[in-house]
Amino acid sequence: MSSKNRLYTNLSVATMADSKVAYGLIEDAAIAVVDGLIAWVGPQENAPEALLSLDETSLEGRLVTPGLIDCHTHIIHGGNRAVEFEMRLNGASYEEIARAGGGIISTVTATRTASEAELIVDALPRVDALLAEGVTVLEVKSGYGLDTETELRMLRAARALEQHRPVRVVTSFLGAHAVPAEFQDRADDYIDEVCIPTLRLAHDEGLVDAVDGFCEGIAFLPIQIARIFDVARDLNLPVKLHAEQLSNLGGAKLAASYGALSADHIEYLDEDGVAAMASAGTVGVLLPGAFYTVRETQAPPIEALRKHGVPIALASDCNPGSSPMTSLLLTMNMASTLFSLTPEEALAGVTCHAAKALGLTDCGQIAVGLRADLAVWNIKHPAELAYRIGFNPLHTRIFGGTS
Ligand code: DI6
Ligand code: FE
């Protein structure tokens, strides 16, 4: 169907737009789409006369949710690390893997040698896997170039995904992902000579929607992240941070002090950090695929996040090392089973809260005036989405009103 004007009938809808009703659920509902936007949603029997002239599609009792939003991915990268995965499971130590060229630096090498076209072709099957589960918005980070040319190439490839697939891409500059070998033990020089100048160039080219960093003992310290965030502030770009993944360095608190959109991972976050996020309106993005892959045992502080009212989002963290995952449905299931999120929290995590984590106000819910980014599922109850493992009940994905 190519028309951007349509009346969908005979459906249930989890609008995720009414905090007083679980899932914002409306049964026996209809949704009108005009010019790619939601023009009306409500009980079908209340549908205004004027809408009845639209072409109608009966969804035969299916459930409609907002299109899913993957708000944290590294989906553009060269190569993969399957052999390293195999070595590890055959008993190789971290040092042996590193000596064999493994780890994040092996992905940097593979990404530096890939052309923009190769990066795109390599990423498309992963993008397709996400879209097949109803994803309509995708965040993509740089961070496997760690030199000017490759960081820019990654961001251009990320932007170009929109030309290849009906999906909306939001980019994050992650120059502060790791210290490249040529700057070993000179992280500050890397920030001054590569990271900051590249951020400025990428911004000039319109390639950056937000600025990210990896705040960790094995990556960058808060004081170093702050220097990059100062530049982001000068450029009027929002920030976000990989924080408290392996230890508590106070990264989330630092991010919150810059009004960050999100702090991501946050397994080692303490209540002080949670409170700082709450006052700044910073979303907590949980990445259960990484938690699972690295066999982390410390779960994020879910109770404290709930208590302080910090919105919780979920994302795939799709990357070749710590989360080679391309499924938001599996992410939802993992967040429920590993972190005890309710199925409703899990769905909010990949819809309304994921939109907030990206600073988007025109998607993530089903409400009048928002984009008609919808997922139609062959299920009756929204809890089925987080419940099943490795099963995809998507019927139709509707992107800006077009299916
Ligand atoms: N945190 C992670 O878990 C990944 N990056 C990050 O900032 C690791 C990425 C990789 O191993 O390639
Ligand atoms: Fe990440």
Tab-separated table of C-alpha atoms and ligand atoms in Angstrom:
chain	number	residue	atom	x	y	z
A	1	MET	CA	0.000	0.000	0.000
A	2	SER	CA	1.565	3.271	-0.969
A	3	SER	CA	-1.131	5.744	0.047
A	4	LYS	CA	-0.266	7.851	3.060
A	5	ASN	CA	-3.989	8.319	3.761
A	6	ARG	CA	-5.872	5.393	5.227
A	7	LEU	CA	-8.313	4.342	7.908
A	8	TYR	CA	-7.225	1.228	9.792
A	9	THR	CA	-10.096	-0.559	11.502
A	10	ASN	CA	-10.776	-3.697	13.563
A	11	LEU	CA	-7.678	-3.474	15.712
A	12	SER	CA	-6.451	-3.086	19.262
A	13	VAL	CA	-3.899	-0.402	19.846
A	14	ALA	CA	-1.203	-0.044	22.509
A	15	THR	CA	-0.831	3.721	22.127
A	16	MET	CA	1.835	4.023	24.882
A	17	ALA	CA	0.363	7.523	25.229
A	18	ASP	CA	-1.893	7.277	28.298
A	19	SER	CA	-0.165	6.591	31.598
A	20	LYS	CA	-3.490	5.884	33.315
A	21	VAL	CA	-4.250	2.778	31.231
A	22	ALA	CA	-1.842	-0.167	30.897
A	23	TYR	CA	-0.060	0.169	27.519
A	24	GLY	CA	-2.515	3.015	26.708
A	25	LEU	CA	-4.544	0.117	25.312
A	26	ILE	CA	-7.711	0.768	23.302
A	27	GLU	CA	-9.717	-2.269	22.147
A	28	ASP	CA	-12.031	-2.296	19.099
A	29	ALA	CA	-10.151	0.730	17.861
A	30	ALA	CA	-9.465	2.563	14.614
A	31	ILE	CA	-6.510	4.692	13.491
A	32	ALA	CA	-6.727	7.303	10.742
A	33	VAL	CA	-3.585	8.271	8.853
A	34	VAL	CA	-3.511	11.452	6.765
A	35	ASP	CA	-0.374	12.674	4.969
A	36	GLY	CA	1.723	10.151	6.867
A	37	LEU	CA	0.634	11.443	10.262
A	38	ILE	CA	-1.830	10.062	12.780
A	39	ALA	CA	-5.017	12.072	12.269
A	40	TRP	CA	-7.218	10.182	14.728
A	41	VAL	CA	-7.065	7.230	17.120
A	42	GLY	CA	-9.796	5.899	19.405
A	43	PRO	CA	-12.658	3.432	19.757
A	44	GLN	CA	-13.884	2.614	16.271
A	45	GLU	CA	-17.492	3.430	17.128
A	46	ASN	CA	-16.420	7.017	17.880
A	47	ALA	CA	-14.615	7.560	14.562
A	48	PRO	CA	-15.681	10.931	13.082
A	49	GLU	CA	-17.845	10.768	9.907
A	50	ALA	CA	-15.266	12.700	7.896
A	51	LEU	CA	-12.730	9.858	8.242
A	52	LEU	CA	-15.060	7.271	6.782
A	53	SER	CA	-14.267	8.526	3.263
A	54	LEU	CA	-10.641	7.345	3.628
A	55	ASP	CA	-9.629	4.025	2.059
A	56	GLU	CA	-10.130	1.443	4.754
A	57	THR	CA	-7.975	-1.520	5.773
A	58	SER	CA	-9.344	-3.988	8.312
A	59	LEU	CA	-6.571	-5.344	10.538
A	60	GLU	CA	-8.804	-8.262	11.567
A	61	GLY	CA	-8.352	-7.933	15.298
A	62	ARG	CA	-4.554	-7.499	15.276
A	63	LEU	CA	-2.604	-5.417	17.785
A	64	VAL	CA	-0.950	-2.157	16.695
A	65	THR	CA	1.954	-0.582	18.583
A	66	PRO	CA	4.190	2.362	17.780
A	67	GLY	CA	6.986	1.391	15.396
A	68	LEU	CA	9.927	0.157	17.483
A	69	ILE	CA	12.926	2.422	18.072
A	70	ASP	CA	16.451	1.054	18.540
A	71	CYS	CA	18.084	3.978	20.371
A	72	HIS	CA	21.653	2.583	20.742
A	73	THR	CA	23.476	0.700	17.986
A	74	HIS	CA	26.936	0.394	16.467
A	75	ILE	CA	25.391	-1.250	13.407
A	76	ILE	CA	27.918	0.297	10.973
A	77	HIS	CA	31.233	-1.543	11.359
A	78	GLY	CA	33.692	-3.590	9.327
A	79	GLY	CA	34.060	-7.345	9.781
A	80	ASN	CA	32.900	-9.377	12.733
A	81	ARG	CA	34.441	-11.130	15.710
A	82	ALA	CA	33.041	-14.655	15.378
A	83	VAL	CA	36.514	-16.222	15.406
A	84	GLU	CA	37.386	-14.341	18.580
A	85	PHE	CA	34.115	-15.583	20.090
A	86	GLU	CA	35.155	-19.102	19.133
A	87	MET	CA	38.685	-18.688	20.538
A	88	ARG	CA	37.267	-17.471	23.827
A	89	LEU	CA	34.944	-20.465	24.094
A	90	ASN	CA	37.845	-22.761	23.273
A	91	GLY	CA	39.590	-21.401	26.343
A	92	ALA	CA	41.814	-18.628	24.949
A	93	SER	CA	42.673	-15.896	27.441
A	94	TYR	CA	42.005	-12.210	26.914
A	95	GLU	CA	45.736	-11.655	26.286
A	96	GLU	CA	45.897	-14.403	23.677
A	97	ILE	CA	42.910	-12.899	21.906
A	98	ALA	CA	44.410	-9.431	22.061
A	99	ARG	CA	47.768	-10.747	20.728
A	100	ALA	CA	45.898	-12.412	17.866
A	101	GLY	CA	44.549	-8.962	16.982
A	102	GLY	CA	41.179	-9.408	18.689
A	103	GLY	CA	38.994	-6.993	20.595
A	104	ILE	CA	37.641	-3.614	19.656
A	105	ILE	CA	40.872	-2.733	17.802
A	106	SER	CA	40.296	-5.568	15.313
A	107	THR	CA	36.976	-3.965	14.416
A	108	VAL	CA	38.748	-0.611	14.071
A	109	THR	CA	41.186	-2.173	11.592
A	110	ALA	CA	38.367	-3.815	9.610
A	111	THR	CA	36.354	-0.586	9.572
A	112	ARG	CA	39.320	1.530	8.451
A	113	THR	CA	39.843	-0.719	5.439
A	114	ALA	CA	36.170	-0.778	4.371
A	115	SER	CA	34.789	1.697	1.842
A	116	GLU	CA	31.571	3.590	2.529
A	117	ALA	CA	29.745	1.290	0.101
A	118	GLU	CA	31.137	-1.796	1.841
A	119	LEU	CA	30.101	-0.515	5.259
A	120	ILE	CA	26.570	0.017	3.960
A	121	VAL	CA	26.286	-3.360	2.217
A	122	ASP	CA	27.621	-5.080	5.323
A	123	ALA	CA	25.147	-3.313	7.608
A	124	LEU	CA	21.999	-3.759	5.512
A	125	PRO	CA	21.258	-7.381	6.531
A	126	ARG	CA	21.488	-6.317	10.166
A	127	VAL	CA	19.229	-3.347	9.487
A	128	ASP	CA	16.800	-5.664	7.691
A	129	ALA	CA	16.667	-7.969	10.715
A	130	LEU	CA	15.613	-5.017	12.866
A	131	LEU	CA	13.067	-3.750	10.345
A	132	ALA	CA	11.548	-7.234	10.090
A	133	GLU	CA	10.585	-6.787	13.734
A	134	GLY	CA	8.893	-3.442	13.216
A	135	VAL	CA	11.762	-1.018	13.816
A	136	THR	CA	11.131	2.396	12.240
A	137	VAL	CA	13.860	4.508	13.902
A	138	LEU	CA	17.476	3.507	14.344
A	139	GLU	CA	20.303	5.269	16.155
A	140	VAL	CA	23.775	4.603	14.714
A	141	LYS	CA	27.117	5.537	16.270
A	142	SER	CA	30.555	6.132	14.851
A	143	GLY	CA	33.478	4.981	17.000
A	144	TYR	CA	35.232	2.232	15.060
A	145	GLY	CA	37.252	4.654	12.955
A	146	LEU	CA	39.121	6.620	15.600
A	147	ASP	CA	40.686	8.633	12.805
A	148	THR	CA	39.081	11.557	11.021
A	149	GLU	CA	38.533	9.928	7.667
A	150	THR	CA	36.974	6.736	9.003
A	151	GLU	CA	34.789	8.412	11.616
A	152	LEU	CA	33.334	10.637	8.880
A	153	ARG	CA	32.913	7.630	6.575
A	154	MET	CA	31.013	5.727	9.243
A	155	LEU	CA	28.647	8.642	9.794
A	156	ARG	CA	28.091	9.113	6.048
A	157	ALA	CA	27.331	5.393	5.758
A	158	ALA	CA	24.904	5.648	8.668
A	159	ARG	CA	23.072	8.588	7.086
A	160	ALA	CA	22.997	6.757	3.724
A	161	LEU	CA	21.012	3.870	5.214
A	162	GLU	CA	17.937	6.082	4.809
A	163	GLN	CA	18.494	6.001	1.020
A	164	HIS	CA	18.536	2.204	1.029
A	165	ARG	CA	15.704	1.361	3.402
A	166	PRO	CA	12.527	3.052	4.663
A	167	VAL	CA	13.907	3.865	8.105
A	168	ARG	CA	14.813	6.995	10.008
A	169	VAL	CA	18.443	7.180	11.148
A	170	VAL	CA	19.695	9.282	14.044
A	171	THR	CA	23.493	9.544	14.356
A	172	SER	CA	25.822	9.862	17.333
A	173	PHE	CA	29.487	10.841	17.133
A	174	LEU	CA	31.434	8.364	19.301
A	175	GLY	CA	35.005	9.427	18.634
A	176	ALA	CA	35.669	8.781	22.336
A	177	HIS	CA	34.977	5.034	22.074
A	178	ALA	CA	38.536	3.750	22.495
A	179	VAL	CA	42.081	5.049	22.298
A	180	PRO	CA	43.561	3.881	18.973
A	181	ALA	CA	46.899	2.032	18.986
A	182	GLU	CA	48.775	4.999	17.479
A	183	PHE	CA	47.796	7.081	20.557
A	184	GLN	CA	48.431	4.376	23.156
A	185	ASP	CA	48.812	5.965	26.616
A	186	ARG	CA	48.128	9.386	25.047
A	187	ALA	CA	44.348	9.610	25.386
A	188	ASP	CA	44.441	13.377	25.893
A	189	ASP	CA	46.428	13.887	22.705
A	190	TYR	CA	43.900	11.709	20.863
A	191	ILE	CA	41.063	13.881	22.158
A	192	ASP	CA	42.817	17.132	21.168
A	193	GLU	CA	44.311	16.046	17.865
A	194	VAL	CA	41.633	13.713	16.495
A	195	CYS	CA	38.413	13.484	18.463
A	196	ILE	CA	37.513	17.158	18.859
A	197	PRO	CA	38.629	18.322	15.391
A	198	THR	CA	36.726	15.400	13.834
A	199	LEU	CA	33.593	16.237	15.796
A	200	ARG	CA	33.750	19.785	14.425
A	201	LEU	CA	34.198	18.558	10.854
A	202	ALA	CA	31.398	16.009	11.186
A	203	HIS	CA	29.116	18.668	12.602
A	204	ASP	CA	29.965	21.054	9.720
A	205	GLU	CA	28.951	18.298	7.320
A	206	GLY	CA	25.621	17.819	9.115
A	207	LEU	CA	26.515	14.291	10.150
A	208	VAL	CA	25.977	14.544	13.908
A	209	ASP	CA	22.719	14.475	15.863
A	210	ALA	CA	24.315	13.839	19.274
A	211	VAL	CA	27.701	13.301	20.919
A	212	ASP	CA	28.457	10.084	22.803
A	213	GLY	CA	31.453	8.723	24.712
A	214	PHE	CA	32.631	5.592	26.536
A	215	CYS	CA	33.375	6.559	30.123
A	216	GLU	CA	35.305	3.684	31.674
A	217	GLY	CA	38.752	2.872	33.052
A	218	ILE	CA	39.557	1.053	29.791
A	219	ALA	CA	38.377	4.010	27.692
A	220	PHE	CA	37.995	7.669	28.805
A	221	LEU	CA	37.784	9.263	32.254
A	222	PRO	CA	35.020	11.712	33.200
A	223	ILE	CA	37.419	14.676	33.001
A	224	GLN	CA	38.257	13.689	29.404
A	225	ILE	CA	34.614	13.133	28.452
A	226	ALA	CA	33.827	16.578	29.886
A	227	ARG	CA	36.219	18.227	27.421
A	228	ILE	CA	34.360	16.632	24.527
A	229	PHE	CA	30.966	17.509	26.017
A	230	ASP	CA	32.104	21.139	26.302
A	231	VAL	CA	32.626	21.160	22.543
A	232	ALA	CA	29.216	19.521	22.038
A	233	ARG	CA	27.684	22.291	24.106
A	234	ASP	CA	29.450	24.943	21.971
A	235	LEU	CA	28.017	23.281	18.872
A	236	ASN	CA	24.557	23.027	20.430
A	237	LEU	CA	24.569	19.252	20.178
A	238	PRO	CA	22.940	17.041	22.809
A	239	VAL	CA	25.086	14.478	24.612
A	240	LYS	CA	24.697	10.918	25.868
A	241	LEU	CA	27.170	8.527	27.484
A	242	HIS	CA	28.169	4.872	27.843
A	243	ALA	CA	28.365	5.031	31.634
A	244	GLU	CA	28.819	2.697	34.585
A	245	GLN	CA	29.021	-0.418	32.392
A	246	LEU	CA	31.947	-2.094	34.179
A	247	SER	CA	32.558	0.221	37.149
A	248	ASN	CA	31.191	3.378	38.722
A	249	LEU	CA	33.172	6.438	37.622
A	250	GLY	CA	30.283	8.873	38.040
A	251	GLY	CA	29.742	9.065	34.294
A	252	ALA	CA	25.965	9.259	34.487
A	253	LYS	CA	26.173	12.154	36.920
A	254	LEU	CA	28.581	13.959	34.620
A	255	ALA	CA	26.268	13.328	31.651
A	256	ALA	CA	23.284	14.592	33.643
A	257	SER	CA	25.198	17.792	34.455
A	258	TYR	CA	25.279	18.425	30.687
A	259	GLY	CA	21.527	17.701	30.403
A	260	ALA	CA	22.267	14.426	28.616
A	261	LEU	CA	19.561	12.713	26.594
A	262	SER	CA	20.582	9.358	28.060
A	263	ALA	CA	23.086	7.398	30.115
A	264	ASP	CA	23.501	3.904	28.705
A	265	HIS	CA	24.426	0.493	30.231
A	266	ILE	CA	24.431	1.807	33.870
A	267	GLU	CA	24.839	-1.575	35.613
A	268	TYR	CA	27.110	0.020	38.250
A	269	LEU	CA	25.070	3.213	38.666
A	270	ASP	CA	24.425	4.260	42.295
A	271	GLU	CA	21.403	6.077	43.698
A	272	ASP	CA	23.184	9.415	43.619
A	273	GLY	CA	23.647	9.007	39.888
A	274	VAL	CA	20.030	7.948	39.478
A	275	ALA	CA	18.875	11.087	41.300
A	276	ALA	CA	21.083	13.272	39.073
A	277	MET	CA	19.581	11.638	35.983
A	278	ALA	CA	16.065	12.186	37.317
A	279	SER	CA	16.632	15.928	37.850
A	280	ALA	CA	18.157	16.329	34.392
A	281	GLY	CA	15.441	14.310	32.609
A	282	THR	CA	18.120	11.893	31.399
A	283	VAL	CA	16.799	8.538	30.145
A	284	GLY	CA	18.427	5.309	31.374
A	285	VAL	CA	19.144	3.068	28.387
A	286	LEU	CA	19.560	-0.606	29.323
A	287	LEU	CA	21.454	-2.930	26.998
A	288	PRO	CA	20.665	-6.505	28.068
A	289	GLY	CA	22.399	-7.973	24.995
A	290	ALA	CA	25.753	-6.675	26.262
A	291	PHE	CA	24.962	-7.739	29.838
A	292	TYR	CA	24.238	-11.245	28.535
A	293	THR	CA	27.210	-11.494	26.178
A	294	VAL	CA	29.823	-10.430	28.712
A	295	ARG	CA	28.094	-12.549	31.402
A	296	GLU	CA	27.757	-9.530	33.652
A	297	THR	CA	26.204	-10.358	37.008
A	298	GLN	CA	25.439	-6.899	38.351
A	299	ALA	CA	22.024	-5.821	37.080
A	300	PRO	CA	21.216	-2.117	36.619
A	301	PRO	CA	19.489	-0.439	39.607
A	302	ILE	CA	15.935	-0.915	38.337
A	303	GLU	CA	14.214	-0.208	41.661
A	304	ALA	CA	16.076	3.079	42.093
A	305	LEU	CA	15.301	4.097	38.504
A	306	ARG	CA	11.609	3.404	39.136
A	307	LYS	CA	11.642	5.183	42.491
A	308	HIS	CA	13.167	8.343	41.017
A	309	GLY	CA	10.989	8.220	37.900
A	310	VAL	CA	13.862	7.880	35.428
A	311	PRO	CA	12.416	6.714	32.080
A	312	ILE	CA	13.914	3.352	31.107
A	313	ALA	CA	14.695	2.646	27.448
A	314	LEU	CA	16.060	-0.561	25.910
A	315	ALA	CA	18.297	-1.033	22.893
A	316	SER	CA	20.154	-3.764	21.039
A	317	ASP	CA	23.649	-2.176	21.347
A	318	CYS	CA	24.196	-4.052	18.061
A	319	ASN	CA	28.009	-4.282	17.852
A	320	PRO	CA	30.478	-6.974	16.806
A	321	GLY	CA	32.001	-7.466	20.257
A	322	SER	CA	29.812	-7.190	23.326
A	323	SER	CA	26.369	-7.451	21.702
A	324	PRO	CA	26.161	-9.070	18.257
A	325	MET	CA	22.380	-8.796	18.438
A	326	THR	CA	19.847	-7.529	15.925
A	327	SER	CA	16.551	-8.127	17.704
A	328	LEU	CA	14.542	-5.699	19.797
A	329	LEU	CA	12.025	-8.438	20.611
A	330	LEU	CA	14.807	-10.511	22.157
A	331	THR	CA	16.073	-7.374	23.900
A	332	MET	CA	12.610	-6.952	25.452
A	333	ASN	CA	12.543	-10.579	26.577
A	334	MET	CA	16.036	-10.338	28.078
A	335	ALA	CA	15.179	-7.121	29.918
A	336	SER	CA	12.129	-8.812	31.425
A	337	THR	CA	13.890	-12.014	32.441
A	338	LEU	CA	17.342	-10.644	33.358
A	339	PHE	CA	16.322	-7.246	34.817
A	340	SER	CA	12.716	-7.980	35.893
A	341	LEU	CA	11.208	-5.263	33.729
A	342	THR	CA	7.481	-5.754	33.251
A	343	PRO	CA	6.349	-6.398	29.665
A	344	GLU	CA	4.785	-2.939	29.697
A	345	GLU	CA	8.072	-1.343	30.772
A	346	ALA	CA	9.827	-3.359	28.069
A	347	LEU	CA	7.478	-2.048	25.381
A	348	ALA	CA	7.821	1.524	26.677
A	349	GLY	CA	11.581	0.925	26.520
A	350	VAL	CA	11.542	0.409	22.754
A	351	THR	CA	8.857	2.998	21.956
A	352	CYS	CA	8.088	6.153	23.965
A	353	HIS	CA	11.167	6.061	26.192
A	354	ALA	CA	13.465	5.217	23.277
A	355	ALA	CA	12.099	8.272	21.435
A	356	LYS	CA	12.870	10.398	24.490
A	357	ALA	CA	16.397	8.945	24.625
A	358	LEU	CA	16.886	10.290	21.090
A	359	GLY	CA	15.242	13.641	21.804
A	360	LEU	CA	12.445	12.859	19.318
A	361	THR	CA	8.960	14.156	20.052
A	362	ASP	CA	7.174	13.114	16.851
A	363	CYS	CA	7.250	9.322	17.293
A	364	GLY	CA	7.258	6.555	19.906
A	365	GLN	CA	3.560	6.875	20.728
A	366	ILE	CA	0.324	6.624	18.800
A	367	ALA	CA	-1.293	10.026	19.187
A	368	VAL	CA	-2.766	12.676	16.903
A	369	GLY	CA	-0.148	14.674	15.027
A	370	LEU	CA	2.690	12.189	15.451
A	371	ARG	CA	4.251	10.271	12.569
A	372	ALA	CA	2.329	7.187	11.471
A	373	ASP	CA	5.225	4.842	12.323
A	374	LEU	CA	3.363	1.691	13.326
A	375	ALA	CA	3.908	-2.015	13.872
A	376	VAL	CA	0.996	-4.385	13.292
A	377	TRP	CA	1.352	-7.698	15.129
A	378	ASN	CA	-0.326	-11.085	14.848
A	379	ILE	CA	-1.016	-11.102	18.574
A	380	LYS	CA	-3.876	-10.193	20.896
A	381	HIS	CA	-2.099	-8.903	23.996
A	382	PRO	CA	0.999	-6.655	24.105
A	383	ALA	CA	2.653	-8.842	26.793
A	384	GLU	CA	3.213	-11.441	24.044
A	385	LEU	CA	5.980	-9.240	22.605
A	386	ALA	CA	8.311	-9.600	25.607
A	387	TYR	CA	7.103	-13.103	26.430
A	388	ARG	CA	8.253	-15.142	23.455
A	389	ILE	CA	11.877	-16.026	22.731
A	390	GLY	CA	13.005	-16.032	19.107
A	391	PHE	CA	9.549	-15.662	17.585
A	392	ASN	CA	8.560	-12.762	15.369
A	393	PRO	CA	4.817	-12.083	15.135
A	394	LEU	CA	5.118	-8.938	12.959
A	395	HIS	CA	2.367	-8.644	10.350
A	396	THR	CA	3.097	-5.222	8.804
A	397	ARG	CA	5.459	-2.344	9.404
A	398	ILE	CA	4.097	1.095	8.523
A	399	PHE	CA	6.673	3.860	8.082
A	400	GLY	CA	5.357	7.412	7.834
A	401	GLY	CA	2.003	5.996	6.776
A	402	THR	CA	3.471	3.746	4.085
A	403	SER	CA	3.474	-0.035	4.451
B	1	DI6	N1	30.625	-0.664	25.333
B	1	DI6	C1	30.562	-1.897	24.837
B	1	DI6	O1	30.104	-2.844	25.403
B	1	DI6	C2	31.035	-1.847	23.468
B	1	DI6	N2	31.402	-0.504	23.309
B	1	DI6	C3	31.123	0.140	24.387
B	1	DI6	O2	31.308	1.334	24.483
B	1	DI6	C4	32.115	-2.801	23.084
B	1	DI6	C5	32.314	-2.680	21.614
B	1	DI6	C6	33.210	-3.732	21.037
B	1	DI6	O3	33.703	-4.635	21.736
B	1	DI6	O4	33.416	-3.665	19.813
B	2	FE	FE	27.324	0.747	22.916
